[in-house]
């Protein structure tokens, strides 16, 4: 087992308000501790709020700007420009947003920032729904998943944000999760040393919103990868693909059957999901073959 | 309040969350435990297997060997002939293939012989004296443990040399005499007093020992061969297996006819057959049950077949017949019936179904029984000396173990019985007795986080080619190379044994696990102020070394 490099200085503190066993808190631990004290973050409304803690307490030993829901990317870019104007280009500026704030309401700002290749790091904590407000669907919610606003299961598929970002030819976009901590930590270190618009989409299995046992966030993260639902990969400059961890031949059933949000599924719906996953994987593999980073 | 604090607007966040007590959310808390692994529980000497395997993996070879000899003074012996119930219990068998624990043990033990590593110093001498009757593995194991604790120990042994069946039963091609000698020499350095060629047989002798010593451990084995009356008067043709092995292991080369039949299916049958084959004979084993009911180890049957030994199953010897110059063993055909006390189907003769096998020598290997020591009030049960779980007999301060008290006729079982007896004698004589090293329940395969253990096949075991075996008594099973031993060690889950991988620390979303300075006792501390009791650390411990305990507040 590998030993993960975390900066000595602990930027993320205990006493925060995340649910017990929350993957987002664990992911944040690595993001903040690796980026270190010389950072500023913008945080839109999301589970990141309780993660920070109740006023006047903060779990993050860096300045935080609470921006409006739709403006994470542009707020971060603005702060970065202001810092540069004041000769503080060395400060890392992070946007720490949910999927609702990214896939849906913040997408326009994000697209613009990506187009300009603004020098920011965008971490999308993707728990596949509006979880802080009680599990409503987002465009990241996968097909057939139950949310309070899709009581019969969501009808459309999950939006592919990696491809959207890759289409902007940003220097770096990747998927990650806490089931593969070494991979995640490597990616954070990697983007810390880069410039321009960098993004990591972190799959955050949500204990309450998805419905699974409180000790299983890492297990669920891994099953997402091992079943091919959420492969871990990187796209650099929009064209260079690297697959880090892909499916291991497990049927999606093993992932789905462990989550309450899929409890209502018919066998037919399960095979529909399987088909979608297989197609996505075939497409990704094809892209990776065409545009391998090692070529 | 200081001036600067007043200057900060109240809407600013100016306090650290680590002042808060999120531990109050919790209803359960993780607890670190050294839980027993299945291999440890199955091992008759209760070796600390995951512990020494970790040391081996880290290259701490001497330390690993020292860990082994805490429970077993003869790892070069068991590393060769143990029936390895530990391997059968190994959790890794559900994953890909079980570990070769025995061969790793042999690797370290043979290295110890090569390097001349010695047992630890004995404790300061105690005044109590213990007599041990029988110098086989059971007696020697008890002597070793008692001597380490500082007791005066004396062994009484009939034969000229120590070792019991290790010396006079198991042949050289499985356990070279040189290996046994080296391990016994190391034991001799501890200062145990040996009285060889001193049989304790009479009631008066036992009485004397009882008066002179504070405790007795009797481990005289099961030396009396079982016989079939109709073959008693034929000493030219019919030989006893154990006696033949005794002669071969003492360096003799007994004359055997070209056609040898061995009757039986246990250790003695297999070993006499393989010895006979090495003395250039045509050998067939005649057994009244079928192959999968043979009590001997599977690998031995396989190796015997490779060496050209034939088997006739479901046959029971009836009588010897002479026709002209050829001698024949008449056998009756058998069939399997209802299960007997051993749980195996009982072989039943088929009426009027007889056949004959040509033979020059017939070797009886039907097992052996105990001699009951002539001690008043010493109780027996099922033709064995009756003992409790601590090897205590019905007579005060007399303990017994090994083949004398059990039908588990195995070297490691004898060593384990000796160890338990020593712990119990220590307790009887005012010592601390048994030490507990583990807590909690057995680690199940389901409690291993297999994500951390990529599948890897077992090391291939090497044997001397069959063609090179049958003309000599050279060792058949070969040991592991250093590389192979390390490879095997890396496969171990270390079930229930914390190896300080820090994984629990890395997976806590609440930073509630503190890594302690090495050598400060516990490796990790749970910070109760922050732990929310999620159990992620428990789940992500690769080896089940943490459990979640409910808390009532
Ligand atoms: C041929 C053969 C092969 C075997 N192979 C294996 C194997 O591969 N693996 C395995 O695990 N087990 C094997 N076994 C079984 C194993 O050897 C025994 O279970 C084990 O040796 C029992 O140990 P013990 O100390 O109880 O008795 P023993 O080894 O029989 O030792 C008893 C000792 O007591 C001495 N003694 C007896 N009576 C007296 C007396 N009155 N006074 C003084 N001394 C006395 C004897 O001389 C002997 O030295 C084998 C057995 C045989 C016969
Ligand atoms: C403009 C606006 N609309 C709605 C809200 C209410 N709101 C607060 S958090 C949240 C959910 C955010 O979902 P997501 O971005 O996925 O983050 P999560 O809570 O899942 O971490 C919503 C809808 C808001 N704060 N601002
Ligand atoms: S994996 Fe290691 S500790 Fe676990 S049962 Fe097997 S040998 Fe023992
Ligand atoms: S992971 Fe942390 S918070 Fe969760 S039970 Fe373990 S120590 Fe407690
Ligand atoms: S995760 Fe590693 S360090 Fe923590 S208890 Fe398990 S073995 Fe020990
Ligand atoms: Mg969300």
Short mmCIF file of C-alpha atoms in Angstrom, two decimals, chain B residues 116-470:
data_model
loop_
_atom_site.label_atom_id
_atom_site.label_comp_id
_atom_site.label_asym_id
_atom_site.label_seq_id
_atom_site.Cartn_x
_atom_site.Cartn_y
_atom_site.Cartn_z
CA UNK B 116 23.40 -20.86 14.17
CA UNK B 117 20.66 -18.77 15.79
CA UNK B 118 20.01 -19.80 19.38
CA UNK B 119 16.96 -19.97 21.63
CA UNK B 120 16.43 -17.10 24.05
CA UNK B 121 18.15 -17.15 27.44
CA UNK B 122 16.32 -19.16 30.08
CA UNK B 123 14.69 -17.27 32.94
CA UNK B 124 16.43 -17.24 36.31
CA UNK B 125 16.36 -20.73 37.82
CA UNK B 126 13.36 -21.81 39.84
CA UNK B 127 13.63 -24.42 42.58
CA UNK B 128 10.84 -26.66 41.26
CA UNK B 129 11.77 -29.77 39.27
CA UNK B 130 9.81 -31.46 36.51
CA UNK B 131 10.34 -34.98 35.16
CA UNK B 132 9.39 -35.77 31.61
CA UNK B 133 8.91 -39.36 30.51
CA UNK B 134 9.36 -39.81 26.79
CA UNK B 135 11.68 -37.77 24.57
CA UNK B 136 9.47 -37.42 21.49
CA UNK B 137 8.07 -34.09 20.25
CA UNK B 138 5.50 -33.85 23.07
CA UNK B 139 8.05 -34.40 25.83
CA UNK B 140 10.70 -32.19 24.23
CA UNK B 141 8.26 -29.33 23.66
CA UNK B 142 7.20 -29.38 27.31
CA UNK B 143 10.85 -29.58 28.39
CA UNK B 144 11.74 -26.58 26.20
CA UNK B 145 8.93 -24.38 27.49
CA UNK B 146 9.56 -25.32 31.12
CA UNK B 147 13.29 -24.80 30.81
CA UNK B 148 12.75 -21.33 29.30
CA UNK B 149 10.63 -20.51 32.35
CA UNK B 150 13.52 -21.50 34.60
CA UNK B 151 12.43 -24.92 35.87
CA UNK B 152 14.84 -27.81 36.35
CA UNK B 153 13.84 -30.31 33.71
CA UNK B 154 14.90 -33.94 33.31
CA UNK B 155 13.86 -36.22 30.46
CA UNK B 156 13.71 -40.04 30.71
CA UNK B 157 13.90 -41.81 27.37
CA UNK B 158 14.08 -45.51 26.53
CA UNK B 159 16.00 -45.15 23.31
CA UNK B 160 19.65 -44.18 22.91
CA UNK B 161 18.69 -40.93 21.22
CA UNK B 162 15.96 -38.34 21.61
CA UNK B 163 13.31 -37.46 19.04
CA UNK B 164 10.76 -40.26 19.34
CA UNK B 165 9.06 -40.98 16.05
CA UNK B 166 10.79 -37.98 14.49
CA UNK B 167 13.95 -40.03 14.70
CA UNK B 168 12.76 -43.62 14.53
CA UNK B 169 9.54 -43.28 12.56
CA UNK B 170 9.71 -40.61 9.88
CA UNK B 171 12.29 -41.58 7.22
CA UNK B 172 15.16 -39.43 6.00
CA UNK B 173 13.67 -38.60 2.63
CA UNK B 174 11.01 -36.59 4.48
CA UNK B 175 13.00 -35.46 7.50
CA UNK B 176 16.78 -35.74 7.16
CA UNK B 177 18.43 -36.91 10.39
CA UNK B 178 20.89 -34.06 10.07
CA UNK B 179 18.10 -31.49 10.33
CA UNK B 180 16.64 -33.19 13.39
CA UNK B 181 20.08 -33.46 14.99
CA UNK B 182 20.75 -29.77 14.47
CA UNK B 183 17.48 -28.74 16.06
CA UNK B 184 18.01 -31.14 18.96
CA UNK B 185 21.56 -29.85 19.48
CA UNK B 186 20.24 -26.33 19.79
CA UNK B 187 17.78 -27.55 22.42
CA UNK B 188 20.51 -29.41 24.30
CA UNK B 189 22.33 -26.10 24.84
CA UNK B 190 19.54 -24.95 27.16
CA UNK B 191 20.72 -27.36 29.85
CA UNK B 192 17.90 -29.86 30.06
CA UNK B 193 19.09 -33.07 31.70
CA UNK B 194 18.68 -36.14 29.49
CA UNK B 195 18.56 -39.72 30.83
CA UNK B 196 18.64 -41.79 27.65
CA UNK B 197 18.34 -45.58 27.59
CA UNK B 198 16.27 -45.20 30.75
CA UNK B 199 12.82 -46.69 30.41
CA UNK B 200 10.31 -45.84 33.12
CA UNK B 201 8.02 -48.83 33.23
CA UNK B 202 7.29 -50.08 36.76
CA UNK B 203 4.88 -48.69 39.31
CA UNK B 204 7.73 -48.25 41.78
CA UNK B 205 9.71 -46.17 39.31
CA UNK B 206 6.75 -43.86 38.78
CA UNK B 207 6.23 -43.60 42.54
CA UNK B 208 9.86 -42.58 42.92
CA UNK B 209 9.55 -39.88 40.29
CA UNK B 210 6.37 -38.61 41.90
CA UNK B 211 8.20 -38.25 45.19
CA UNK B 212 11.30 -36.66 43.76
CA UNK B 213 9.75 -34.15 41.30
CA UNK B 214 7.14 -31.45 41.69
CA UNK B 215 5.35 -32.46 38.52
CA UNK B 216 5.45 -35.19 35.86
CA UNK B 217 4.69 -34.97 32.17
CA UNK B 218 4.19 -38.34 30.52
CA UNK B 219 4.58 -38.48 26.74
CA UNK B 220 5.51 -42.04 25.92
CA UNK B 221 3.59 -42.08 22.65
CA UNK B 222 1.78 -45.03 21.13
CA UNK B 223 4.49 -47.61 20.62
CA UNK B 224 2.60 -50.92 20.56
CA UNK B 225 1.89 -52.01 16.98
CA UNK B 226 -1.53 -53.46 16.24
CA UNK B 227 -1.35 -57.04 14.99
CA UNK B 228 -3.42 -59.64 13.20
CA UNK B 229 -3.28 -62.94 15.09
CA UNK B 230 -3.21 -65.19 11.99
CA UNK B 231 0.07 -63.63 10.83
CA UNK B 232 1.87 -63.87 14.18
CA UNK B 233 3.93 -67.00 13.52
CA UNK B 234 5.67 -66.06 10.34
CA UNK B 235 8.65 -63.85 11.27
CA UNK B 236 10.47 -64.68 8.00
CA UNK B 237 7.78 -63.20 5.80
CA UNK B 238 5.68 -60.96 8.01
CA UNK B 239 7.39 -57.85 9.38
CA UNK B 240 6.18 -55.01 11.55
CA UNK B 241 6.18 -51.58 9.89
CA UNK B 242 7.25 -49.51 12.88
CA UNK B 243 10.04 -51.95 13.66
CA UNK B 244 11.23 -51.88 10.07
CA UNK B 245 11.30 -48.07 10.10
CA UNK B 246 13.21 -48.18 13.37
CA UNK B 247 15.83 -50.39 11.78
CA UNK B 248 16.11 -48.31 8.62
CA UNK B 249 16.30 -45.06 10.57
CA UNK B 250 19.02 -46.59 12.76
CA UNK B 251 21.13 -47.13 9.63
CA UNK B 252 20.37 -50.77 8.87
CA UNK B 253 19.50 -52.07 5.39
CA UNK B 254 16.96 -54.84 6.02
CA UNK B 255 16.63 -57.58 3.38
CA UNK B 256 13.23 -57.48 1.71
CA UNK B 257 11.91 -59.90 -0.87
CA UNK B 258 11.40 -58.60 -4.39
CA UNK B 259 7.61 -58.55 -3.98
CA UNK B 260 6.50 -56.53 -0.96
CA UNK B 261 2.95 -56.02 0.29
CA UNK B 262 2.26 -53.32 2.88
CA UNK B 263 -0.97 -53.63 4.85
CA UNK B 264 -2.51 -50.38 6.06
CA UNK B 265 -3.29 -46.81 4.97
CA UNK B 266 -1.72 -44.45 7.47
CA UNK B 267 1.64 -42.76 7.92
CA UNK B 268 3.45 -45.97 8.73
CA UNK B 269 2.06 -47.78 5.71
CA UNK B 270 3.07 -45.00 3.33
CA UNK B 271 6.51 -44.59 4.84
CA UNK B 272 7.32 -48.32 4.98
CA UNK B 273 6.16 -48.68 1.39
CA UNK B 274 8.33 -45.81 0.23
CA UNK B 275 11.29 -47.11 2.23
CA UNK B 276 10.80 -50.59 0.75
CA UNK B 277 10.75 -49.07 -2.72
CA UNK B 278 14.07 -47.42 -1.95
CA UNK B 279 15.44 -50.84 -0.95
CA UNK B 280 14.73 -51.97 -4.53
CA UNK B 281 11.49 -53.85 -4.15
CA UNK B 282 8.23 -54.10 -6.02
CA UNK B 283 5.74 -52.59 -3.58
CA UNK B 284 1.95 -52.65 -3.28
CA UNK B 285 -0.10 -51.12 -0.49
CA UNK B 286 -3.16 -53.14 0.47
CA UNK B 287 -5.84 -51.08 2.19
CA UNK B 288 -9.30 -52.09 3.28
CA UNK B 289 -10.94 -48.75 2.48
CA UNK B 290 -10.57 -46.42 -0.52
CA UNK B 291 -7.97 -43.81 -1.38
CA UNK B 292 -9.82 -40.76 -0.08
CA UNK B 293 -10.26 -42.41 3.30
CA UNK B 294 -6.54 -42.93 3.83
CA UNK B 295 -5.43 -41.14 6.99
CA UNK B 296 -2.06 -40.18 5.52
CA UNK B 297 -1.48 -36.80 3.87
CA UNK B 298 -2.60 -36.35 0.28
CA UNK B 299 0.82 -35.21 -0.97
CA UNK B 300 2.35 -38.37 0.42
CA UNK B 301 -0.01 -40.59 -1.53
CA UNK B 302 0.79 -38.58 -4.63
CA UNK B 303 4.53 -38.85 -4.09
CA UNK B 304 4.24 -42.59 -3.41
CA UNK B 305 2.42 -43.05 -6.71
CA UNK B 306 5.09 -41.05 -8.52
CA UNK B 307 7.65 -43.42 -7.06
CA UNK B 308 5.86 -46.40 -8.61
CA UNK B 309 4.08 -47.77 -5.56
CA UNK B 310 0.85 -49.53 -6.43
CA UNK B 311 -2.34 -49.59 -4.41
CA UNK B 312 -4.95 -52.28 -3.93
CA UNK B 313 -7.98 -50.78 -2.27
CA UNK B 314 -10.97 -52.43 -0.59
CA UNK B 315 -8.99 -55.54 0.33
CA UNK B 316 -8.38 -57.15 3.68
CA UNK B 317 -5.64 -59.78 4.30
CA UNK B 318 -6.92 -63.21 5.35
CA UNK B 319 -4.00 -65.65 5.32
CA UNK B 320 -0.70 -66.62 3.72
CA UNK B 321 -0.67 -69.56 1.32
CA UNK B 322 2.22 -71.44 -0.24
CA UNK B 323 1.81 -73.01 -3.65
CA UNK B 324 4.95 -74.77 -4.94
CA UNK B 325 7.63 -72.15 -4.33
CA UNK B 326 5.41 -69.08 -4.60
CA UNK B 327 3.87 -67.50 -1.58
CA UNK B 328 0.54 -65.74 -1.77
CA UNK B 329 -1.45 -63.41 0.44
CA UNK B 330 -5.10 -64.28 0.25
CA UNK B 331 -7.32 -61.19 0.59
CA UNK B 332 -11.02 -60.70 0.92
CA UNK B 333 -12.73 -58.03 -1.15
CA UNK B 334 -14.44 -55.30 0.83
CA UNK B 335 -17.24 -52.80 0.23
CA UNK B 336 -18.13 -49.57 2.00
CA UNK B 337 -21.04 -49.64 4.42
CA UNK B 338 -22.46 -47.36 7.12
CA UNK B 339 -20.29 -44.67 8.71
CA UNK B 340 -18.28 -45.73 11.75
CA UNK B 341 -17.04 -43.79 14.79
CA UNK B 342 -14.34 -42.04 12.71
CA UNK B 343 -17.04 -40.69 10.39
CA UNK B 344 -15.78 -42.76 7.46
CA UNK B 345 -17.86 -45.51 5.81
CA UNK B 346 -17.07 -48.83 7.44
CA UNK B 347 -15.42 -51.42 5.17
CA UNK B 348 -17.43 -54.65 5.11
CA UNK B 349 -16.24 -57.99 3.68
CA UNK B 350 -17.98 -59.22 0.54
CA UNK B 351 -19.05 -62.79 1.11
CA UNK B 352 -16.98 -65.40 -0.74
CA UNK B 353 -15.03 -62.76 -2.71
CA UNK B 354 -11.38 -63.68 -2.36
CA UNK B 355 -8.25 -63.10 -4.40
CA UNK B 356 -4.54 -63.73 -3.91
CA UNK B 357 -1.44 -61.57 -4.37
CA UNK B 358 2.02 -63.02 -4.87
CA UNK B 359 4.43 -61.89 -2.19
CA UNK B 360 7.81 -62.41 -0.55
CA UNK B 361 7.45 -59.98 2.32
CA UNK B 362 4.33 -58.69 4.03
CA UNK B 363 4.66 -55.58 6.19
CA UNK B 364 2.01 -54.89 8.80
CA UNK B 365 1.31 -51.20 9.29
CA UNK B 366 -2.01 -51.19 11.06
CA UNK B 367 -1.40 -48.40 13.54
CA UNK B 368 -0.37 -48.54 17.15
CA UNK B 369 -1.76 -48.39 20.67
CA UNK B 370 -0.53 -46.94 23.93
CA UNK B 371 1.02 -48.62 26.96
CA UNK B 372 -0.81 -47.42 30.06
CA UNK B 373 1.71 -46.26 32.67
CA UNK B 374 1.26 -48.23 35.92
CA UNK B 375 0.08 -45.39 38.14
CA UNK B 376 -2.77 -45.77 40.62
CA UNK B 377 -5.89 -43.83 39.74
CA UNK B 378 -4.62 -42.87 36.28
CA UNK B 379 -7.78 -42.96 34.21
CA UNK B 380 -8.05 -44.00 30.59
CA UNK B 381 -10.70 -43.23 27.99
CA UNK B 382 -11.11 -44.91 24.60
CA UNK B 383 -7.74 -46.67 24.95
CA UNK B 384 -5.94 -43.37 25.63
CA UNK B 385 -4.83 -41.66 28.82
CA UNK B 386 -7.63 -39.31 29.83
CA UNK B 387 -6.68 -35.62 30.04
CA UNK B 388 -8.55 -32.33 30.17
CA UNK B 389 -7.98 -29.34 27.87
CA UNK B 390 -4.87 -28.44 29.88
CA UNK B 391 -3.35 -31.95 29.53
CA UNK B 392 -4.07 -32.66 33.20
CA UNK B 393 -4.62 -36.36 33.99
CA UNK B 394 -6.79 -37.72 36.79
CA UNK B 395 -3.74 -37.71 39.08
CA UNK B 396 -2.56 -34.53 40.80
CA UNK B 397 0.54 -32.95 39.26
CA UNK B 398 0.74 -35.60 36.55
CA UNK B 399 0.11 -34.33 33.05
CA UNK B 400 0.26 -36.24 29.79
CA UNK B 401 0.15 -35.50 26.09
CA UNK B 402 1.00 -36.47 22.52
CA UNK B 403 0.07 -39.81 20.99
CA UNK B 404 -0.47 -41.15 24.51
CA UNK B 405 -3.56 -39.00 24.98
CA UNK B 406 -4.87 -38.32 21.52
CA UNK B 407 -5.80 -39.92 18.23
CA UNK B 408 -4.59 -36.81 16.41
CA UNK B 409 -1.34 -38.50 15.58
CA UNK B 410 0.59 -35.46 14.41
CA UNK B 411 3.92 -33.89 15.29
CA UNK B 412 2.49 -30.41 15.76
CA UNK B 413 -0.34 -31.77 17.91
CA UNK B 414 2.29 -33.39 20.13
CA UNK B 415 4.30 -30.15 20.27
CA UNK B 416 1.14 -28.20 21.11
CA UNK B 417 0.20 -30.62 23.88
CA UNK B 418 3.68 -30.26 25.33
CA UNK B 419 3.40 -26.49 25.30
CA UNK B 420 -0.03 -26.49 26.95
CA UNK B 421 1.20 -28.95 29.58
CA UNK B 422 4.18 -26.70 30.35
CA UNK B 423 1.90 -23.69 30.78
CA UNK B 424 -0.34 -25.68 33.08
CA UNK B 425 2.58 -27.06 35.12
CA UNK B 426 3.82 -23.48 35.49
CA UNK B 427 0.41 -22.48 36.83
CA UNK B 428 0.32 -25.46 39.22
CA UNK B 429 3.74 -24.57 40.55
CA UNK B 430 2.86 -20.93 41.22
CA UNK B 431 3.69 -19.33 37.87
CA UNK B 432 1.52 -17.21 35.57
CA UNK B 433 0.53 -19.98 33.14
CA UNK B 434 -0.88 -19.21 29.74
CA UNK B 435 -0.49 -15.73 28.23
CA UNK B 436 -3.25 -14.28 26.03
CA UNK B 437 -1.97 -12.47 22.96
CA UNK B 438 -5.19 -12.00 21.02
CA UNK B 439 -8.63 -10.57 21.69
CA UNK B 440 -11.92 -10.63 19.85
CA UNK B 441 -13.29 -13.10 17.39
CA UNK B 442 -11.72 -15.02 14.53
CA UNK B 443 -11.21 -12.92 11.41
CA UNK B 444 -13.50 -14.15 8.64
CA UNK B 445 -12.77 -13.83 4.94
CA UNK B 446 -15.73 -11.43 4.61
CA UNK B 447 -13.93 -9.07 6.99
CA UNK B 448 -10.87 -8.81 4.76
CA UNK B 449 -10.96 -5.82 2.41
CA UNK B 450 -9.85 -7.68 -0.68
CA UNK B 451 -9.48 -4.49 -2.73
CA UNK B 452 -6.05 -4.19 -1.16
CA UNK B 453 -4.98 -7.68 -2.20
CA UNK B 454 -4.65 -8.21 -5.92
CA UNK B 455 -4.98 -11.84 -6.89
CA UNK B 456 -1.67 -13.65 -7.06
CA UNK B 457 -1.14 -17.37 -7.54
CA UNK B 458 0.61 -19.50 -4.95
CA UNK B 459 4.31 -20.28 -5.24
CA UNK B 460 4.96 -23.51 -7.06
CA UNK B 461 6.45 -26.11 -4.75
CA UNK B 462 9.42 -28.07 -5.96
CA UNK B 463 10.09 -31.77 -5.55
CA UNK B 464 13.06 -33.94 -6.38
CA UNK B 465 12.14 -35.68 -9.68
CA UNK B 466 10.69 -39.14 -9.01
CA UNK B 467 13.42 -40.78 -11.09
CA UNK B 468 16.05 -39.47 -8.67
CA UNK B 469 14.22 -40.55 -5.55
CA UNK B 470 13.86 -44.29 -5.40
#
